[in-house]
Coordinates of C-alpha atoms in Angstrom, one line a residue:
Chain A
M1 CA 117.8 -151.3 19.9
R2 CA 115.3 -149.1 18.0
R3 CA 114.6 -145.8 19.9
L4 CA 111.6 -143.5 19.9
Y5 CA 111.9 -140.0 21.3
A6 CA 108.4 -139.3 22.6
F7 CA 106.3 -137.3 24.9
P8 CA 103.8 -139.7 26.6
L9 CA 100.8 -137.4 26.3
S10 CA 101.4 -136.6 22.6
P11 CA 98.7 -138.0 20.3
Y12 CA 101.3 -138.2 17.5
C13 CA 103.7 -140.2 19.6
R14 CA 100.9 -142.5 20.7
K15 CA 99.9 -143.1 17.0
V16 CA 103.5 -144.2 16.3
R17 CA 103.8 -146.3 19.5
L18 CA 100.5 -148.1 18.5
A19 CA 101.8 -148.8 15.0
L20 CA 105.1 -150.1 16.3
A21 CA 103.4 -152.4 18.8
E22 CA 100.8 -153.6 16.4
K23 CA 103.6 -154.6 14.0
G24 CA 105.4 -156.4 16.9
L25 CA 108.4 -154.0 16.6
S26 CA 110.1 -153.4 20.0
V27 CA 111.4 -149.9 20.8
D28 CA 113.1 -148.1 23.6
L29 CA 111.0 -145.1 24.6
I30 CA 113.0 -142.0 25.4
E31 CA 110.8 -139.6 27.2
I32 CA 111.3 -136.0 26.1
R33 CA 109.4 -132.7 26.6
P34 CA 109.7 -131.0 23.2
W35 CA 109.4 -127.5 24.6
D36 CA 112.7 -128.0 26.5
R37 CA 114.4 -128.0 23.0
A38 CA 117.0 -130.5 24.2
H39 CA 120.0 -130.8 21.9
E40 CA 119.3 -134.6 21.7
L41 CA 116.0 -133.8 20.0
V42 CA 116.8 -130.7 18.0
S43 CA 119.9 -132.2 16.4
K44 CA 117.7 -134.9 15.0
N45 CA 114.7 -132.8 14.2
P46 CA 115.1 -129.1 13.6
A47 CA 111.4 -128.6 14.1
A48 CA 112.0 -129.8 17.8
E49 CA 108.9 -132.0 17.8
T50 CA 108.3 -135.5 18.9
P51 CA 108.1 -138.3 17.8
V52 CA 111.5 -139.0 16.3
L53 CA 112.4 -142.7 15.4
V54 CA 116.0 -143.8 15.4
E55 CA 116.5 -147.2 13.8
E56 CA 119.3 -149.6 14.9
D57 CA 121.3 -148.7 11.8
G58 CA 121.1 -145.0 12.7
T59 CA 118.4 -144.1 10.3
V60 CA 116.5 -141.1 11.7
V61 CA 112.8 -140.7 10.8
V62 CA 111.0 -137.5 11.7
D63 CA 107.3 -136.6 11.8
S64 CA 104.6 -139.0 12.9
G65 CA 103.1 -139.3 9.4
A66 CA 106.4 -139.9 7.8
I67 CA 107.3 -142.5 10.5
C68 CA 104.0 -144.4 10.0
E69 CA 104.4 -144.5 6.2
Y70 CA 108.1 -145.6 6.7
L71 CA 107.1 -148.4 9.0
E72 CA 104.5 -149.6 6.5
E73 CA 107.0 -149.7 3.7
V74 CA 109.9 -151.3 5.7
Y75 CA 107.8 -153.7 7.9
P76 CA 104.8 -154.6 5.7
D77 CA 103.7 -157.4 8.0
H78 CA 100.5 -156.6 10.0
P79 CA 99.6 -153.9 7.4
L80 CA 98.0 -150.7 8.7
L81 CA 97.0 -149.4 5.3
P82 CA 94.7 -151.3 2.9
R83 CA 95.8 -152.6 -0.5
H84 CA 93.8 -150.4 -2.9
A85 CA 94.8 -146.8 -3.5
A86 CA 91.3 -145.4 -2.9
E87 CA 91.0 -147.2 0.4
R88 CA 94.5 -146.1 1.4
A89 CA 93.4 -142.5 0.5
E90 CA 90.4 -142.9 2.9
V91 CA 92.7 -143.9 5.7
R92 CA 95.0 -140.9 5.0
R93 CA 92.0 -138.6 4.9
L94 CA 91.0 -139.7 8.3
V95 CA 94.5 -139.5 9.7
A96 CA 94.6 -135.9 8.5
W97 CA 91.1 -135.4 9.9
F98 CA 92.3 -136.3 13.4
D99 CA 95.8 -135.0 13.2
V100 CA 94.8 -131.6 11.7
K101 CA 91.2 -130.9 12.3
F102 CA 90.5 -132.8 15.6
R103 CA 93.8 -131.4 16.9
A104 CA 92.7 -127.8 16.1
D105 CA 89.1 -128.3 17.3
V106 CA 89.7 -130.3 20.4
T107 CA 93.2 -131.3 21.4
E108 CA 94.7 -127.8 21.3
N109 CA 91.9 -126.5 23.3
I110 CA 91.8 -129.1 26.0
L111 CA 95.2 -130.8 26.2
T112 CA 97.3 -127.8 25.6
E113 CA 95.4 -125.8 28.2
K114 CA 95.1 -128.5 30.8
V115 CA 98.4 -130.3 30.5
I116 CA 101.1 -128.6 28.4
R117 CA 100.5 -125.2 30.0
R118 CA 100.9 -126.8 33.5
L119 CA 104.0 -128.8 32.6
K120 CA 105.5 -125.7 31.0
R121 CA 104.5 -123.6 34.0
D122 CA 103.0 -121.2 31.5
G123 CA 100.1 -119.6 33.5
E124 CA 96.6 -120.9 34.3
P125 CA 94.4 -122.9 31.9
D126 CA 91.9 -120.7 30.1
S127 CA 88.5 -122.2 30.7
A128 CA 87.0 -120.6 27.6
F129 CA 89.3 -122.7 25.4
I130 CA 88.4 -125.8 27.4
R131 CA 84.7 -125.2 26.9
V132 CA 85.1 -124.7 23.2
G133 CA 87.2 -127.9 23.0
A134 CA 84.6 -129.9 25.0
A135 CA 81.8 -128.7 22.6
N136 CA 83.8 -129.6 19.5
L137 CA 84.6 -133.0 21.1
R138 CA 80.9 -133.8 21.1
N139 CA 80.7 -133.2 17.4
H140 CA 83.7 -135.3 16.8
L141 CA 82.4 -138.2 18.9
E142 CA 79.2 -138.1 16.9
Y143 CA 81.3 -138.4 13.7
I144 CA 83.3 -141.3 15.2
A145 CA 80.1 -143.0 16.3
M146 CA 78.7 -142.6 12.7
L147 CA 81.8 -144.1 11.2
A148 CA 81.8 -146.9 13.8
D149 CA 78.1 -147.7 13.0
Q150 CA 78.9 -147.9 9.2
R151 CA 82.2 -149.7 9.3
N152 CA 84.0 -152.4 11.2
W153 CA 86.9 -150.0 11.9
L154 CA 87.0 -146.2 11.3
A155 CA 88.3 -146.3 7.7
G156 CA 86.8 -149.6 6.6
S157 CA 86.9 -153.3 7.3
A158 CA 90.4 -153.5 8.7
L159 CA 92.2 -151.8 11.6
T160 CA 94.3 -149.0 10.1
L161 CA 96.4 -145.9 10.9
A162 CA 93.1 -144.0 11.0
D163 CA 92.1 -145.9 14.2
F164 CA 95.5 -145.2 15.7
A165 CA 95.4 -141.5 14.9
A166 CA 92.0 -141.2 16.5
A167 CA 93.0 -143.3 19.5
G168 CA 96.2 -141.2 19.9
H169 CA 94.1 -138.1 20.5
L170 CA 91.2 -139.7 22.4
S171 CA 93.5 -141.7 24.8
C172 CA 95.3 -138.5 25.8
L173 CA 91.9 -136.8 26.4
D174 CA 90.7 -139.9 28.3
Y175 CA 93.8 -139.7 30.5
M176 CA 92.5 -136.3 31.6
G177 CA 89.0 -137.7 32.1
A178 CA 87.7 -135.4 29.3
V179 CA 85.7 -137.9 27.3
K180 CA 82.0 -138.6 28.2
W181 CA 81.9 -142.0 26.6
D182 CA 78.5 -143.0 27.9
E183 CA 76.8 -140.4 25.7
F184 CA 78.3 -141.9 22.5
P185 CA 77.8 -145.7 22.8
S186 CA 79.0 -146.5 19.3
A187 CA 82.2 -144.5 19.8
K188 CA 82.7 -146.1 23.2
H189 CA 82.3 -149.6 21.7
W190 CA 85.0 -148.7 19.0
Y191 CA 87.3 -147.4 21.8
Q192 CA 86.7 -150.5 23.9
R193 CA 87.8 -152.7 21.0
I194 CA 90.9 -150.8 20.3
K195 CA 91.8 -150.3 23.9
S196 CA 91.6 -154.1 24.4
R197 CA 94.4 -154.8 21.8
P198 CA 97.8 -155.9 23.2
A199 CA 99.3 -152.9 21.3
F200 CA 97.5 -150.6 23.7
R201 CA 98.9 -152.0 26.9
A202 CA 102.0 -149.7 27.2
I203 CA 99.9 -146.6 26.6
L204 CA 97.5 -147.6 29.4
S205 CA 100.3 -147.8 31.9
D206 CA 101.6 -144.3 31.1
H207 CA 101.7 -142.2 34.2
L208 CA 103.0 -138.7 34.3
P209 CA 104.5 -137.6 37.7
G210 CA 102.3 -135.0 39.3
L211 CA 99.6 -135.6 36.8
P212 CA 97.9 -139.0 37.4
P213 CA 95.4 -140.4 34.9
A214 CA 91.6 -140.4 35.5
A215 CA 90.5 -143.4 37.6
H216 CA 89.0 -145.3 34.7
Y217 CA 91.9 -144.6 32.3
G218 CA 93.5 -148.1 32.4
D219 CA 90.2 -150.1 32.7
L220 CA 89.2 -152.2 29.7
D221 CA 85.7 -152.2 31.1
F222 CA 85.0 -148.5 31.6
Chain B
M1 CA 87.4 -135.3 -17.0
R2 CA 89.3 -135.4 -13.7
R3 CA 88.2 -132.5 -11.4
L4 CA 90.0 -130.6 -8.7
Y5 CA 88.0 -128.4 -6.3
A6 CA 90.6 -125.8 -5.4
F7 CA 91.1 -122.3 -4.0
P8 CA 93.8 -120.6 -6.2
L9 CA 95.8 -119.1 -3.3
S10 CA 95.8 -122.3 -1.2
P11 CA 99.3 -123.7 -0.9
Y12 CA 97.8 -127.2 -0.5
C13 CA 95.8 -126.9 -3.7
R14 CA 99.0 -125.6 -5.5
K15 CA 101.0 -128.6 -4.3
V16 CA 98.4 -130.9 -5.8
R17 CA 98.1 -128.9 -9.0
L18 CA 102.0 -129.1 -9.4
A19 CA 102.0 -132.8 -8.8
L20 CA 99.2 -133.4 -11.4
A21 CA 100.9 -131.2 -14.0
E22 CA 104.3 -132.8 -13.4
K23 CA 102.8 -136.2 -14.0
G24 CA 101.1 -134.9 -17.1
L25 CA 97.6 -135.5 -15.7
S26 CA 95.0 -133.0 -17.0
V27 CA 92.4 -131.7 -14.7
D28 CA 89.4 -129.3 -14.6
L29 CA 90.0 -126.8 -11.9
I30 CA 86.8 -125.9 -10.1
E31 CA 87.4 -122.7 -8.1
I32 CA 85.9 -122.7 -4.7
R33 CA 86.2 -120.7 -1.5
P34 CA 86.2 -123.2 1.3
W35 CA 84.7 -120.7 3.9
D36 CA 81.5 -120.5 1.8
R37 CA 80.9 -124.2 2.8
A38 CA 79.2 -124.9 -0.5
H39 CA 77.2 -128.1 -0.6
E40 CA 79.3 -129.1 -3.6
L41 CA 82.4 -129.2 -1.4
V42 CA 81.0 -130.3 2.0
S43 CA 79.2 -133.3 0.5
K44 CA 82.6 -134.6 -0.7
N45 CA 84.7 -133.4 2.3
P46 CA 83.0 -133.0 5.7
A47 CA 86.1 -131.0 6.7
A48 CA 85.0 -128.4 4.1
E49 CA 88.6 -127.9 2.9
T50 CA 90.2 -127.8 -0.5
P51 CA 91.7 -129.5 -2.4
V52 CA 89.3 -132.4 -3.3
L53 CA 90.1 -134.5 -6.3
V54 CA 87.4 -136.3 -8.2
E55 CA 88.6 -138.9 -10.7
E56 CA 86.7 -139.7 -13.9
D57 CA 85.3 -142.9 -12.3
G58 CA 83.9 -140.9 -9.4
T59 CA 86.6 -141.7 -6.9
V60 CA 86.8 -138.8 -4.4
V61 CA 90.2 -138.2 -2.8
V62 CA 90.3 -135.7 0.1
D63 CA 93.3 -133.9 1.8
S64 CA 96.4 -132.7 -0.1
G65 CA 98.7 -135.2 1.5
A66 CA 96.3 -138.1 0.7
I67 CA 95.9 -136.9 -2.8
C68 CA 99.6 -136.7 -3.5
E69 CA 100.2 -140.2 -2.1
Y70 CA 97.3 -141.5 -4.2
L71 CA 98.6 -139.9 -7.3
E72 CA 102.0 -141.5 -6.7
E73 CA 100.4 -144.9 -6.2
V74 CA 98.1 -144.8 -9.2
Y75 CA 100.2 -142.8 -11.6
P76 CA 103.8 -143.9 -10.8
D77 CA 105.3 -142.3 -13.9
H78 CA 107.3 -139.1 -13.2
P79 CA 107.8 -140.2 -9.6
L80 CA 107.7 -137.5 -6.9
L81 CA 108.9 -139.8 -4.2
P82 CA 112.3 -141.5 -4.2
R83 CA 112.6 -145.3 -4.2
H84 CA 114.2 -146.0 -0.8
A85 CA 112.2 -145.8 2.4
A86 CA 114.6 -143.5 4.3
E87 CA 114.7 -141.1 1.3
R88 CA 110.9 -141.1 1.1
A89 CA 110.7 -140.4 4.8
E90 CA 113.0 -137.3 4.2
V91 CA 110.6 -136.1 1.6
R92 CA 107.6 -136.6 3.9
R93 CA 109.4 -134.9 6.8
L94 CA 109.9 -131.8 4.6
V95 CA 106.3 -131.9 3.3
A96 CA 105.2 -131.8 7.0
W97 CA 107.8 -129.1 7.7
F98 CA 106.2 -126.8 5.1
D99 CA 102.5 -127.9 5.5
V100 CA 102.5 -127.8 9.3
K101 CA 105.4 -125.6 10.6
F102 CA 105.9 -123.1 7.7
R103 CA 102.1 -122.8 7.6
A104 CA 101.9 -121.9 11.3
D105 CA 105.0 -119.7 11.3
V106 CA 104.4 -117.9 8.1
T107 CA 101.4 -118.7 5.9
E108 CA 98.8 -118.3 8.7
N109 CA 100.3 -115.0 9.7
I110 CA 100.7 -113.4 6.3
L111 CA 98.3 -115.0 3.9
T112 CA 95.4 -115.4 6.3
E113 CA 95.7 -111.8 7.4
K114 CA 96.4 -110.2 4.0
V115 CA 94.2 -112.4 1.7
I116 CA 91.7 -114.6 3.4
R117 CA 90.5 -112.0 5.9
R118 CA 89.9 -109.6 2.9
L119 CA 88.1 -112.2 0.8
K120 CA 86.0 -113.2 3.8
R121 CA 85.3 -109.5 4.6
D122 CA 86.4 -110.4 8.1
G123 CA 87.9 -107.1 9.4
E124 CA 91.2 -105.4 8.8
P125 CA 94.6 -107.3 8.6
D126 CA 96.5 -107.3 11.9
S127 CA 99.9 -105.9 11.2
A128 CA 101.4 -107.6 14.3
F129 CA 100.7 -111.0 12.8
I130 CA 102.1 -109.9 9.4
R131 CA 105.4 -108.7 11.1
V132 CA 105.7 -112.0 13.0
G133 CA 105.1 -113.9 9.7
A134 CA 107.8 -111.8 7.9
A135 CA 110.4 -112.5 10.6
N136 CA 109.6 -116.2 10.6
L137 CA 109.8 -116.2 6.8
R138 CA 113.4 -115.0 6.9
N139 CA 114.3 -118.0 9.1
H140 CA 112.6 -120.4 6.7
L141 CA 114.3 -118.8 3.7
E142 CA 117.6 -119.4 5.4
Y143 CA 116.7 -123.0 5.9
I144 CA 115.6 -123.4 2.3
A145 CA 118.9 -121.8 1.2
M146 CA 120.8 -124.2 3.3
L147 CA 119.0 -127.2 1.8
A148 CA 119.4 -125.8 -1.7
D149 CA 123.2 -125.4 -1.1
Q150 CA 123.6 -129.0 0.1
R151 CA 121.3 -130.8 -2.3
N152 CA 120.1 -130.7 -5.9
W153 CA 116.5 -130.3 -4.8
L154 CA 115.2 -129.7 -1.3
A155 CA 114.9 -133.4 -0.3
G156 CA 117.8 -134.8 -2.3
S157 CA 119.0 -135.4 -5.8
A158 CA 115.5 -135.5 -7.5
L159 CA 112.5 -133.1 -7.6
T160 CA 109.9 -134.4 -5.1
L161 CA 106.7 -133.5 -3.3
A162 CA 108.9 -131.6 -0.8
D163 CA 109.8 -129.0 -3.5
F164 CA 106.1 -128.7 -4.4
A165 CA 105.0 -128.3 -0.8
A166 CA 107.5 -125.5 -0.4
A167 CA 106.6 -123.9 -3.7
G168 CA 102.9 -124.1 -2.9
H169 CA 103.4 -121.8 0.2
L170 CA 106.1 -119.6 -1.3
S171 CA 104.3 -119.0 -4.6
C172 CA 101.2 -117.8 -2.6
L173 CA 103.4 -115.4 -0.6
D174 CA 105.2 -114.3 -3.8
Y175 CA 101.8 -113.5 -5.3
M176 CA 101.4 -111.0 -2.5
G177 CA 105.0 -109.7 -3.0
A178 CA 105.9 -110.9 0.5
V179 CA 109.2 -112.7 -0.4
K180 CA 112.5 -110.7 -0.4
W181 CA 114.2 -113.2 -2.7
D182 CA 117.4 -111.1 -3.3
E183 CA 118.4 -111.5 0.3
F184 CA 118.5 -115.3 -0.1
P185 CA 120.2 -116.1 -3.4
S186 CA 120.4 -119.8 -2.9
A187 CA 116.7 -120.0 -2.1
K188 CA 116.0 -117.7 -5.1
H189 CA 118.0 -119.9 -7.4
W190 CA 116.0 -123.0 -6.2
Y191 CA 112.7 -121.1 -6.8
Q192 CA 113.8 -119.9 -10.3
R193 CA 114.4 -123.5 -11.2
I194 CA 111.1 -124.8 -10.0
K195 CA 109.2 -121.7 -11.4
S196 CA 110.7 -122.5 -14.9
R197 CA 109.1 -125.9 -15.1
P198 CA 106.2 -126.3 -17.4
A199 CA 104.2 -127.7 -14.4
F200 CA 104.3 -124.2 -12.9
R201 CA 102.7 -122.3 -15.8
A202 CA 99.1 -122.5 -14.8
I203 CA 99.9 -121.3 -11.3
L204 CA 101.8 -118.3 -12.7
S205 CA 98.7 -117.2 -14.6
D206 CA 96.4 -117.3 -11.6
H207 CA 94.7 -114.0 -11.1
L208 CA 92.2 -113.3 -8.3
P209 CA 89.6 -110.6 -9.2
G210 CA 90.3 -107.5 -7.0
L211 CA 93.5 -108.9 -5.8
P212 CA 96.1 -108.7 -8.6
P213 CA 99.5 -110.4 -8.2
A214 CA 102.7 -108.5 -7.5
A215 CA 104.4 -107.2 -10.7
H216 CA 107.2 -109.8 -10.8
Y217 CA 104.9 -112.7 -9.9
G218 CA 104.8 -114.3 -13.4
D219 CA 108.3 -113.4 -14.4
L220 CA 110.8 -116.3 -14.7
D221 CA 113.6 -113.7 -14.5
F222 CA 112.6 -111.9 -11.3

């Protein structure tokens, strides 16, 4: 069976899990906390980061971006990239927008402080970072709402990796109850649509011991 | 004419310039300092980051990773990705290694402190960061040396985007004289080979006003 080494509240692992599920590819999830630097992980990825995909034939694929491109090349059914180069570039721009900029602006400030610090037992969360993250999140929700108003999905007419990159980050923040959806109805409407997909089910049933999700986290009608 | 909005000492812009040159694609370089947030840049890329590629037909491509994949798709001659999916994934793993991990471990600590801070007139460089960056650089040079000992180029038998990603970062650090090549002969040998390619010429003649390159920077025999 295909295996994915993953930390449940990693936006990058979630992006890959969504891509696998959307393509109908089953996978055994091996839960791992990257900061433990387990030999099992480091021997496959010297960067000691999740996600790492191990195919049935033993092929190891490292890095969420590389995994998504690999899945697209090897399993082209249910494509998550459009056909034309310029449209593919727009998807990749948005994936980088979420995985680099949104991460630095929001995810690092909120998720790292509220969750990772706690799980690593690395002191108390710093509320200054959390406030900065929350302010940046508003700007990003406005941007998502703008895209959702102009397009069927974030990068264009079809569901793509850009939606999964965004949903990876936002679903982790939503687990913590950190997203004020009602203030951004167009962003909420986009998230409702993606949350309702069968590919999302496994993510909505994630539950970290000692760190339960916000009450509305699993609701499709939130 | 094709245009590239670029900051000369950005590793990401250098990766794209190397890919363009290796493919024999000519380009007008428009020098830009992203922190000035010029309308010319922000109107094309809301993230206000270089590089941004503008094709002759007006197609705008944003983000260095998206640009390289786009170039590979639209101009497949002189390929910079191998043919097989698992080998392509190894290239992309290494591109992420340099563009995410090397950046955080080394480039941010040295280049941001020594160069960007100075150009932005944002206080004095912090020597603690520079020391951390230098220590991390040694580990990364060891990793590069190990790859160069095992493989013809960093990701395998052929020159790929992984070499250009690495060379983008290292050539910026080398501009500052921050790389002790003689301690890592295999890494040096790899850098000599890539530095000797015609695609590297334009980068070796970069010269920032008020911030001249280290004496050996342009030498092929360093």
